[in-house]
Coordinates of C-alpha atoms and ligand atoms in Angstrom, one line a residue:
M1 CA -2.8 -13.8 -24.8
P2 CA -6.2 -15.4 -25.9
S3 CA -7.2 -18.1 -23.5
L4 CA -7.0 -21.7 -24.5
P5 CA -10.8 -22.2 -25.0
S6 CA -11.0 -19.3 -27.2
I7 CA -8.0 -20.6 -29.5
I8 CA -9.6 -23.9 -29.5
S9 CA -13.0 -22.3 -30.6
Q10 CA -11.3 -20.3 -33.2
R11 CA -9.5 -23.3 -34.7
I12 CA -13.1 -25.3 -34.9
A13 CA -14.8 -22.2 -36.5
D14 CA -12.1 -22.0 -39.1
V15 CA -12.7 -25.8 -40.2
A16 CA -16.6 -25.8 -39.5
G17 CA -17.4 -22.4 -40.7
I18 CA -19.5 -21.5 -37.8
D19 CA -19.1 -20.9 -34.1
P20 CA -18.6 -24.0 -32.3
E21 CA -20.1 -22.7 -29.2
L22 CA -18.0 -24.4 -26.9
R23 CA -19.8 -25.4 -23.5
P24 CA -18.2 -26.8 -20.4
A25 CA -18.6 -30.7 -20.4
T26 CA -21.4 -31.8 -18.2
K27 CA -19.5 -34.7 -16.8
P28 CA -15.7 -35.1 -16.3
Q29 CA -15.6 -38.1 -18.7
F30 CA -16.7 -36.0 -21.5
G31 CA -13.6 -34.0 -21.0
H32 CA -13.6 -30.3 -20.5
F33 CA -15.5 -28.9 -23.4
Q34 CA -18.3 -30.2 -25.8
S35 CA -19.4 -28.6 -29.0
N36 CA -22.7 -29.6 -31.0
V37 CA -21.4 -27.9 -34.1
A38 CA -21.9 -30.9 -36.0
L39 CA -25.4 -31.4 -35.0
R40 CA -26.1 -28.0 -36.3
L41 CA -24.4 -28.6 -39.4
A42 CA -25.9 -31.8 -40.5
K43 CA -29.0 -31.0 -41.9
A44 CA -27.7 -28.4 -44.3
E45 CA -25.2 -30.7 -45.3
G46 CA -27.4 -33.5 -45.8
R47 CA -25.2 -35.8 -43.7
S48 CA -25.3 -37.5 -40.5
P49 CA -24.0 -35.5 -37.5
R50 CA -21.6 -38.2 -36.5
E51 CA -20.1 -38.0 -40.2
V52 CA -19.9 -34.2 -40.1
A53 CA -18.1 -34.6 -36.6
Q54 CA -15.8 -37.0 -38.1
S55 CA -14.9 -34.9 -41.0
I56 CA -14.3 -31.7 -38.7
V57 CA -12.1 -33.5 -36.5
E58 CA -10.1 -35.0 -39.2
R59 CA -9.4 -31.5 -40.6
L60 CA -8.6 -30.0 -37.4
D61 CA -5.2 -29.2 -36.3
L62 CA -4.9 -28.6 -32.6
G63 CA -1.3 -29.2 -32.3
D64 CA -0.7 -30.4 -28.7
L65 CA -3.3 -28.5 -27.1
C66 CA -5.8 -31.3 -26.7
E67 CA -5.9 -35.0 -26.1
P68 CA -7.3 -36.9 -29.4
L69 CA -10.8 -35.5 -29.7
E70 CA -13.8 -37.7 -29.2
I71 CA -17.0 -38.1 -31.0
A72 CA -19.9 -38.9 -28.6
G73 CA -23.4 -39.8 -28.7
P74 CA -25.4 -38.4 -31.6
G75 CA -22.3 -36.4 -32.9
F76 CA -21.0 -34.2 -29.9
I77 CA -17.4 -33.3 -30.1
N78 CA -15.8 -34.0 -26.8
I79 CA -12.6 -31.9 -26.0
R80 CA -10.1 -32.6 -23.4
L81 CA -7.0 -30.2 -23.0
S82 CA -3.7 -31.8 -22.4
S83 CA -2.8 -31.7 -18.8
E84 CA 0.7 -30.3 -19.8
V85 CA -0.8 -27.3 -21.6
L86 CA -3.2 -26.6 -18.8
A87 CA -0.5 -26.8 -16.3
R88 CA 1.6 -24.5 -18.2
A89 CA -1.3 -21.9 -18.8
A90 CA -2.0 -22.0 -14.9
S91 CA 1.9 -21.6 -14.3
E92 CA 1.8 -18.5 -16.7
L93 CA -0.9 -16.9 -14.6
L94 CA 1.4 -16.9 -11.6
A95 CA 4.3 -15.0 -13.4
D96 CA 1.7 -12.6 -15.1
P97 CA 1.2 -9.3 -13.2
H98 CA -2.1 -9.0 -14.8
I99 CA -3.1 -12.4 -13.9
G100 CA -4.5 -13.2 -17.1
I101 CA -6.3 -9.9 -17.5
V102 CA -5.8 -9.1 -21.2
Q103 CA -4.3 -5.6 -21.5
V104 CA -6.2 -3.6 -24.3
E105 CA -4.1 -2.7 -27.3
S106 CA -5.7 0.5 -27.9
P107 CA -6.9 1.9 -24.6
R108 CA -10.1 3.9 -24.6
T109 CA -10.9 7.0 -22.5
V110 CA -13.9 6.0 -20.6
V111 CA -16.0 8.4 -18.6
I112 CA -18.0 6.9 -15.7
D113 CA -20.7 8.9 -14.3
Y114 CA -21.7 7.4 -10.9
S115 CA -22.6 8.1 -7.3
A116 CA -23.9 11.7 -8.0
P117 CA -25.9 12.2 -4.5
N118 CA -27.7 15.6 -3.9
V119 CA -26.5 18.5 -1.7
A120 CA -28.2 18.8 1.6
K121 CA -29.6 15.4 1.3
Q122 CA -28.1 12.2 2.9
M123 CA -27.2 9.7 0.4
H124 CA -30.0 7.0 0.0
V125 CA -30.0 3.3 -0.7
G126 CA -30.1 4.0 -4.4
H127 CA -26.9 5.9 -3.9
L128 CA -25.3 3.0 -2.6
R129 CA -25.9 1.1 -5.8
T130 CA -24.6 3.3 -8.1
T131 CA -21.5 4.0 -6.1
I132 CA -20.7 0.3 -5.8
I133 CA -21.6 -0.5 -9.4
G134 CA -19.7 2.4 -10.9
D135 CA -16.7 1.7 -9.0
C136 CA -16.6 -1.7 -9.9
F137 CA -16.7 -0.6 -13.8
N138 CA -13.9 1.8 -12.8
R139 CA -11.6 -1.0 -11.4
V140 CA -12.5 -3.4 -14.3
L141 CA -11.8 -1.0 -16.9
R142 CA -8.5 0.2 -15.3
A143 CA -7.3 -3.1 -15.0
Q144 CA -7.7 -3.8 -18.9
G145 CA -5.5 -0.5 -19.3
H146 CA -8.2 2.0 -20.3
R147 CA -7.9 5.5 -19.1
V148 CA -10.9 6.0 -16.8
I149 CA -12.4 9.3 -15.7
A150 CA -14.9 9.2 -12.9
Q151 CA -17.2 12.0 -12.8
N152 CA -19.3 12.6 -9.7
H153 CA -22.3 14.6 -11.2
I154 CA -23.7 15.8 -7.6
G155 CA -26.9 17.7 -7.6
D156 CA -25.3 21.0 -6.3
W157 CA -27.8 23.5 -8.4
G158 CA -31.5 24.3 -8.8
T159 CA -34.2 26.2 -7.4
Q160 CA -34.4 24.4 -4.0
F161 CA -31.2 26.4 -3.0
G162 CA -33.3 29.5 -3.0
M163 CA -35.5 28.2 -0.2
L164 CA -32.5 26.7 1.5
V165 CA -30.4 30.0 1.7
E166 CA -33.4 31.8 2.6
Q167 CA -34.2 29.6 5.5
V168 CA -30.6 29.8 6.7
L169 CA -30.9 33.7 6.6
V170 CA -34.2 33.5 8.6
E171 CA -32.8 31.2 11.1
D172 CA -29.6 33.1 11.2
L173 CA -27.8 29.7 10.9
D174 CA -24.2 29.3 10.9
V175 CA -24.0 26.6 8.0
G176 CA -20.4 25.6 8.8
T177 CA -21.4 24.0 12.2
L178 CA -23.8 22.0 10.4
D179 CA -23.2 18.2 9.4
L180 CA -24.9 16.6 6.6
P181 CA -28.0 15.1 8.5
A182 CA -28.4 18.7 10.0
A183 CA -28.3 20.1 6.5
E184 CA -31.2 17.7 5.5
A185 CA -33.3 18.6 8.3
L186 CA -32.8 22.4 7.4
Y187 CA -33.9 21.2 3.8
K188 CA -36.9 19.7 5.2
R189 CA -37.8 22.8 7.3
A190 CA -37.1 25.1 4.4
N191 CA -39.5 23.0 2.4
A192 CA -42.3 23.2 5.1
H193 CA -41.8 27.1 5.4
F194 CA -42.2 27.2 1.6
Q195 CA -45.4 25.2 1.4
A196 CA -46.9 27.2 4.5
D197 CA -45.8 30.7 3.9
P198 CA -46.4 32.5 0.6
A199 CA -44.1 35.5 1.6
F200 CA -41.4 33.1 2.6
A201 CA -41.9 31.5 -0.9
D202 CA -41.4 34.8 -2.7
A203 CA -38.4 35.5 -0.8
A204 CA -37.1 32.0 -1.9
R205 CA -37.8 32.7 -5.4
L206 CA -36.0 36.0 -5.3
R207 CA -33.2 34.3 -3.7
V208 CA -32.7 31.9 -6.7
V209 CA -32.3 34.9 -8.9
A210 CA -29.7 36.3 -6.3
L211 CA -27.9 33.0 -6.5
Q212 CA -28.0 32.9 -10.3
S213 CA -26.8 36.5 -10.5
G214 CA -23.8 35.8 -8.1
D215 CA -24.6 37.8 -5.2
Q216 CA -21.9 37.3 -2.8
R217 CA -23.6 36.4 0.6
T218 CA -26.2 33.9 -1.2
H219 CA -23.1 32.6 -2.9
A220 CA -21.2 32.0 -0.1
I221 CA -24.0 30.2 1.9
W222 CA -24.7 28.1 -1.2
R223 CA -21.0 27.1 -1.1
Q224 CA -20.9 26.1 2.5
L225 CA -23.9 23.9 2.1
I226 CA -22.0 22.1 -0.6
D227 CA -18.9 21.8 1.6
V228 CA -20.8 20.3 4.5
S229 CA -22.7 17.9 2.2
M230 CA -19.3 16.8 0.4
A231 CA -17.9 16.1 4.1
G232 CA -20.7 13.9 4.8
F233 CA -20.5 12.2 1.2
N234 CA -16.6 11.9 1.8
Q235 CA -17.4 10.0 4.9
T236 CA -19.6 7.4 3.3
Y237 CA -16.9 7.0 0.5
A238 CA -14.4 6.2 3.0
R239 CA -16.6 3.9 4.7
L240 CA -17.3 2.2 1.5
H241 CA -13.6 2.0 0.4
V242 CA -14.3 3.4 -3.1
L243 CA -12.1 5.0 -5.4
L244 CA -14.0 8.2 -5.8
S245 CA -12.1 11.5 -4.5
D246 CA -12.6 15.3 -4.6
D247 CA -10.9 15.4 -8.1
D248 CA -14.0 13.6 -9.6
I249 CA -16.6 16.1 -8.7
A250 CA -18.0 17.8 -11.6
G251 CA -21.4 18.9 -10.2
E252 CA -24.3 20.4 -12.0
S253 CA -23.4 23.9 -11.2
S254 CA -20.0 23.4 -13.0
Y255 CA -22.1 23.6 -16.3
N256 CA -24.0 26.6 -15.5
D257 CA -22.0 28.9 -18.0
D258 CA -22.5 26.3 -20.8
L259 CA -26.3 26.1 -20.6
P260 CA -27.2 29.1 -22.4
V261 CA -24.5 28.2 -25.1
I262 CA -26.2 24.8 -25.5
A263 CA -29.6 26.5 -25.8
R264 CA -28.2 29.0 -28.4
D265 CA -26.4 26.5 -30.5
L266 CA -29.6 24.1 -30.7
E267 CA -31.8 26.8 -31.4
Q268 CA -29.7 28.6 -34.1
R269 CA -29.3 25.1 -35.9
G270 CA -33.0 24.5 -35.8
I271 CA -32.6 21.4 -33.7
A272 CA -34.6 23.0 -30.8
T273 CA -37.7 24.8 -31.1
I274 CA -40.1 27.1 -28.9
D275 CA -42.9 25.1 -27.9
D276 CA -45.5 27.1 -25.5
G277 CA -42.6 29.4 -24.3
A278 CA -40.1 26.5 -23.5
L279 CA -37.1 25.5 -25.8
V280 CA -37.5 21.9 -26.6
V281 CA -36.1 19.1 -28.9
W282 CA -38.4 16.6 -30.4
V283 CA -36.8 13.1 -31.3
E284 CA -38.5 10.3 -32.7
R285 CA -40.0 7.5 -30.7
F286 CA -40.4 9.7 -27.7
D287 CA -44.0 10.9 -26.4
A288 CA -42.7 14.3 -25.0
P289 CA -39.9 16.7 -26.2
L290 CA -36.5 16.9 -24.2
I291 CA -36.9 20.4 -22.5
V292 CA -33.8 22.4 -23.0
R293 CA -35.0 25.6 -21.3
K294 CA -38.2 26.0 -19.2
R295 CA -40.9 28.5 -19.9
D296 CA -39.7 30.4 -16.9
G297 CA -36.2 30.6 -18.6
G298 CA -34.5 28.1 -16.1
F299 CA -32.5 25.2 -17.3
G300 CA -33.0 21.7 -16.3
Y301 CA -31.5 18.2 -15.7
A302 CA -31.6 17.5 -19.3
C303 CA -29.8 20.5 -20.5
T304 CA -27.2 20.0 -17.9
D305 CA -26.8 16.5 -19.1
L306 CA -26.2 17.9 -22.9
A307 CA -23.5 20.2 -21.7
A308 CA -21.8 17.4 -19.8
M309 CA -21.9 15.3 -22.7
R310 CA -20.5 18.0 -24.7
R311 CA -17.7 18.6 -22.4
R312 CA -16.8 14.8 -21.9
V313 CA -16.5 14.3 -25.5
G314 CA -15.0 17.7 -26.7
Q315 CA -12.8 18.4 -23.7
M316 CA -12.0 14.9 -22.3
H317 CA -12.0 13.1 -25.5
A318 CA -14.2 10.3 -24.2
D319 CA -14.5 7.3 -26.4
R320 CA -17.1 5.6 -24.1
I321 CA -19.3 7.2 -21.5
I322 CA -21.1 5.2 -18.8
Y323 CA -24.1 6.3 -16.8
V324 CA -24.8 4.5 -13.7
T325 CA -28.4 5.5 -12.1
D326 CA -31.5 3.8 -11.1
A327 CA -33.3 2.3 -13.9
R328 CA -36.2 4.7 -13.8
Q329 CA -34.0 7.2 -15.4
A330 CA -33.6 4.9 -18.6
G331 CA -36.0 7.1 -20.4
H332 CA -34.2 10.3 -19.8
F333 CA -30.8 9.0 -21.0
A334 CA -32.2 7.5 -24.2
Q335 CA -33.7 10.6 -24.9
M336 CA -30.6 12.7 -24.1
F337 CA -28.3 10.4 -26.1
A338 CA -30.9 10.7 -29.0
V339 CA -30.7 14.4 -28.8
A340 CA -26.8 14.6 -28.4
R341 CA -26.4 12.5 -31.5
V342 CA -28.6 14.8 -33.6
A343 CA -26.8 17.6 -32.1
G344 CA -23.2 16.1 -32.8
Y345 CA -22.3 16.4 -29.1
L346 CA -22.2 12.7 -29.1
P347 CA -20.5 11.4 -32.6
D348 CA -20.9 8.1 -34.0
G349 CA -17.8 6.8 -32.9
V350 CA -18.6 7.5 -29.1
E351 CA -20.5 4.9 -27.3
A352 CA -22.9 6.1 -24.5
R353 CA -24.5 3.7 -22.2
H354 CA -27.0 3.9 -19.4
V355 CA -26.6 1.2 -16.9
G356 CA -29.9 1.1 -14.8
Y357 CA -30.2 -0.8 -11.5
G358 CA -32.9 -1.9 -9.6
M359 CA -34.3 -1.2 -6.0
V360 CA -33.0 -2.3 -2.6
L361 CA -35.9 -4.0 -0.7
G362 CA -36.3 -4.9 2.7
N363 CA -37.5 -8.5 3.9
D364 CA -41.0 -7.6 3.1
G365 CA -40.4 -7.1 -0.5
K366 CA -40.8 -3.3 -0.1
P367 CA -38.3 -0.4 -0.6
F368 CA -35.8 -0.8 2.2
R369 CA -36.6 1.1 5.2
T370 CA -35.3 1.6 8.8
R371 CA -37.0 0.0 11.9
D372 CA -39.1 3.1 12.6
G373 CA -40.5 2.9 9.0
S374 CA -38.6 6.0 7.5
A375 CA -36.9 6.0 4.2
A376 CA -33.4 4.4 4.8
T377 CA -30.3 6.4 4.2
L378 CA -27.0 4.5 3.0
T379 CA -25.7 5.1 6.5
D380 CA -28.6 3.1 8.0
L381 CA -28.0 0.4 5.6
L382 CA -24.3 0.2 6.6
D383 CA -25.1 0.3 10.3
A384 CA -27.6 -2.5 9.8
A385 CA -25.1 -4.7 8.0
E386 CA -22.3 -3.9 10.8
Q387 CA -24.9 -5.1 13.5
E388 CA -24.2 -8.5 11.8
A389 CA -20.3 -8.6 11.2
S390 CA -17.1 -6.8 11.2
P391 CA -17.1 -3.8 8.8
E392 CA -14.8 -5.5 6.6
I393 CA -17.0 -8.7 6.3
A394 CA -20.2 -6.5 6.3
L395 CA -18.9 -4.4 3.4
A396 CA -18.1 -7.5 1.4
A397 CA -21.5 -8.8 2.0
I398 CA -23.1 -5.7 0.9
K399 CA -21.1 -5.2 -2.2
Y400 CA -21.4 -8.8 -3.3
A401 CA -25.1 -8.8 -2.7
D402 CA -25.3 -5.7 -4.9
L403 CA -23.3 -6.9 -7.8
S404 CA -23.9 -10.7 -8.0
N405 CA -27.7 -10.6 -9.1
G406 CA -28.0 -8.9 -12.5
I407 CA -27.9 -5.3 -11.6
Q408 CA -31.0 -4.4 -13.3
K409 CA -32.9 -6.4 -10.8
D410 CA -34.2 -5.4 -7.6
Y411 CA -32.8 -7.5 -4.5
V412 CA -33.7 -8.0 -0.9
F413 CA -31.3 -6.6 1.6
D414 CA -31.1 -9.5 4.1
A415 CA -27.9 -8.6 6.3
E416 CA -28.4 -11.8 8.2
R417 CA -28.0 -13.9 5.2
M418 CA -25.5 -11.7 3.1
V419 CA -22.8 -12.0 5.9
Q420 CA -23.0 -16.0 5.9
T421 CA -19.6 -17.4 5.0
T422 CA -21.5 -20.3 3.4
G423 CA -23.4 -20.0 0.2
D424 CA -23.1 -17.4 -2.8
T425 CA -22.0 -14.6 -0.5
G426 CA -18.9 -12.1 -0.4
P427 CA -17.8 -13.3 2.9
Y428 CA -17.6 -16.9 1.6
L429 CA -15.3 -15.7 -1.0
Q430 CA -13.2 -13.8 1.7
Y431 CA -13.1 -17.0 3.6
A432 CA -11.9 -19.2 0.7
H433 CA -9.1 -16.6 0.2
A434 CA -8.2 -16.7 3.9
R435 CA -8.2 -20.6 4.0
I436 CA -5.9 -20.9 1.0
N437 CA -3.7 -18.2 2.6
Q438 CA -3.4 -20.4 5.8
I439 CA -2.2 -23.6 3.7
L440 CA 0.4 -21.1 1.9
R441 CA 1.4 -19.8 5.3
R442 CA 2.0 -23.2 6.6
A443 CA 3.9 -24.4 3.8
E444 CA 6.1 -21.4 4.3
A445 CA 6.6 -22.1 8.0
E446 CA 7.6 -25.8 7.1
Q447 CA 9.9 -24.2 4.3
I448 CA 8.2 -26.2 1.7
G449 CA 9.1 -24.4 -1.6
F450 CA 7.2 -24.7 -4.8
G451 CA 7.4 -23.4 -8.4
G452 CA 4.9 -23.6 -11.3
V453 CA 1.9 -26.1 -11.8
T454 CA 3.5 -29.0 -13.3
V455 CA 1.3 -31.9 -12.8
L456 CA -2.6 -32.1 -13.0
G457 CA -3.5 -35.7 -12.6
E458 CA -6.9 -35.4 -10.9
P459 CA -10.0 -34.1 -12.5
A460 CA -10.4 -31.8 -9.5
E461 CA -7.1 -30.3 -10.4
Q462 CA -7.8 -29.9 -13.9
G463 CA -11.0 -28.5 -13.2
L464 CA -9.6 -25.7 -11.0
A465 CA -6.9 -25.1 -13.5
L466 CA -9.1 -24.7 -16.4
L467 CA -11.3 -22.4 -14.3
L468 CA -8.1 -20.3 -13.4
T469 CA -7.4 -19.7 -17.1
R470 CA -10.8 -18.3 -17.7
F471 CA -10.2 -15.2 -15.4
G472 CA -9.1 -13.0 -18.1
E473 CA -11.8 -13.5 -20.3
T474 CA -14.5 -13.3 -17.7
V475 CA -13.2 -9.8 -16.8
A476 CA -13.1 -8.8 -20.3
E477 CA -16.9 -10.1 -20.6
V478 CA -17.7 -7.8 -17.7
A479 CA -16.0 -4.9 -19.4
D480 CA -17.9 -5.5 -22.5
T481 CA -21.2 -6.2 -21.2
L482 CA -21.0 -4.0 -18.1
Q483 CA -22.5 -7.1 -16.3
P484 CA -20.4 -7.5 -12.8
H485 CA -22.6 -10.8 -11.7
R486 CA -20.6 -12.5 -14.5
L487 CA -17.3 -12.0 -12.3
C488 CA -19.3 -12.7 -9.3
G489 CA -20.6 -16.1 -10.6
Y490 CA -17.2 -16.9 -11.9
L491 CA -15.5 -16.2 -8.4
F492 CA -18.2 -18.2 -6.7
E493 CA -17.5 -21.1 -9.1
L494 CA -13.8 -20.7 -8.5
A495 CA -14.1 -21.0 -4.8
T496 CA -16.4 -23.9 -5.1
A497 CA -13.8 -25.7 -7.5
Y498 CA -11.3 -24.8 -5.0
S499 CA -13.0 -26.6 -2.1
T500 CA -13.7 -29.9 -4.1
F501 CA -9.9 -29.8 -5.2
Y502 CA -9.1 -29.4 -1.4
E503 CA -11.5 -32.3 -0.2
Q504 CA -10.2 -34.4 -3.1
C505 CA -6.4 -33.7 -3.4
P506 CA -4.4 -33.5 -0.3
V507 CA -1.6 -30.7 -0.5
L508 CA 0.6 -30.6 2.4
R509 CA 0.0 -34.2 3.0
S510 CA 1.1 -35.2 -0.3
E511 CA 4.8 -35.2 -1.3
G512 CA 7.3 -34.2 -4.0
E513 CA 6.3 -32.7 -7.1
V514 CA 2.7 -33.5 -6.6
R515 CA 2.7 -31.4 -3.4
A516 CA 4.8 -28.7 -4.9
S517 CA 2.4 -28.3 -8.0
R518 CA -0.6 -28.5 -5.8
L519 CA 0.8 -25.5 -3.6
A520 CA 1.4 -23.6 -6.7
L521 CA -2.4 -24.2 -7.8
C522 CA -3.4 -23.0 -4.4
A523 CA -1.1 -19.8 -5.2
V524 CA -2.7 -19.1 -8.4
T525 CA -6.1 -19.5 -6.9
R526 CA -5.2 -17.1 -4.2
E527 CA -4.1 -14.5 -6.7
V528 CA -7.2 -14.8 -8.8
L529 CA -9.6 -14.5 -6.0
A530 CA -7.8 -11.7 -4.5
R531 CA -7.6 -9.7 -7.9
G532 CA -11.2 -10.6 -8.8
L533 CA -12.5 -9.6 -5.2
D534 CA -10.5 -6.4 -5.8
L535 CA -12.4 -5.6 -9.0
L536 CA -15.6 -5.9 -7.0
G537 CA -14.3 -3.4 -4.7
I538 CA -14.0 -6.2 -1.9
E539 CA -11.0 -6.7 0.3
A540 CA -9.3 -10.1 0.6
P541 CA -8.5 -10.7 4.1
E542 CA -5.3 -12.7 4.9
R543 CA -6.8 -14.3 7.9
M544 CA -10.6 -14.7 8.9
Ligands
LIG601 N1 -28.2 13.4 -8.7 C1 -29.0 12.4 -9.4 C2 -29.8 11.6 -8.4 O1 -29.5 11.6 -7.5 C3 -28.1 11.4 -10.3 C4 -27.5 12.1 -11.4 C5 -26.8 11.1 -12.4 N2 -26.1 11.6 -13.4 C6 -26.4 12.3 -14.5 N3 -25.5 12.6 -15.3 N4 -27.7 12.8 -14.6 O2 -30.6 10.8 -9.0

């Protein structure tokens, strides 16, 4: 069901001919919404804005949705929803299993490419962001009824595996005994060895060839490196409470067989050409071509992404593909999408979106580092937050800080501030939820029953009810724009409106129908907060 504001907006648009651009009223005495539509139309119509407003109001039929409309100041239209209608809308949320989240009529198949750490390297703070943001999209799109397929495009292939396997053999290591930090230490030793010893470097290059041609021993060690790395990633996923599972893994290596097929296809159709020994595709507006196959015959990151695109569209039937990586990869994805369009791997009806996020900074405004100055891993960051609060609260703090800022922006990781239960933080929202729960528990203990929201006499009650009815459209906005901060902002506003309500309107200390109605309002607020937090991947504790 469309929300009340959108119904009203549509009716005004039908009469006025343009979008009324409803804004929340700046003061309670102006009603709930205001529109400046008459001011915008007046000039063209050659009449005063007040006259235009008058004629719109006269022609408008809003049934019993609103109180009589008022024209204010130079010609603003003030709109006040009828409190019965508002009460009914709030009550409906309580009965709706989706709490106002509109279920899409035609579900799309949405692939979300997120997390994607690299084998034999610990997840770093950037991987925190892709994992949290991608998971939020996953939850939001599922909540609307879309089919969501998460794809964890882990970096499990490339020439670095030559030196890794070679180093394992030189050291006679049992990879099965390693954990992820130990695998990363191995990586560093392999790299240093590669730089320092030309004979080792040659052996590592031959090892790449052995891996590519499926040599058994080499292949087995490579596999083990993936397994120990995945075990480490899964520990982090469990700690982060994300939806990702082993079923979502589609690493770079899973496209190996497709790469020569892509190269041949692009070359045969004249889309790719040989340029200085490499096979490349030129697309307009890019200074450099996209490299399909390198001079040495190897395939790179871009070709793997083309293969992934082709599989996601051709085999998974994706209608929408979302890539969540750091903002610096924006150019790569723009170019890859352009090539995929030309090649027909990404047909016109399929939407591809790259969502780039900013960096996580320390208090000094530089990329977040550990105390000893080394680049921080994701585990370091989680540990730092858990020094300040319980795991549940620390996690809420991190996720909220990550999602609430406009994801393209850098943000400062200030654990001490983020875990506060006051201000615009995750724990504040958890706390609001726990507080409402406490009231409802007390009502239950005192056997005070309630049904729906029936009376909304006070402005604070109306304000709260109005916000509650906007939950569904807020979720829809996040799904369309892929901007989770809108949901964060909404939930913060809701928690604040609830506090105002709580200060101004006694709940348990009032009586009769008013008390029952206020308890119902508390119950809807709790549901919306809990569901909203869940969409951000944040738990809503019963008590705090
Ligand atoms: N493994 C890459 C990294 O850590 C991210 C991969 C993102 N996904 C993709 N389809 N390219 O930066």
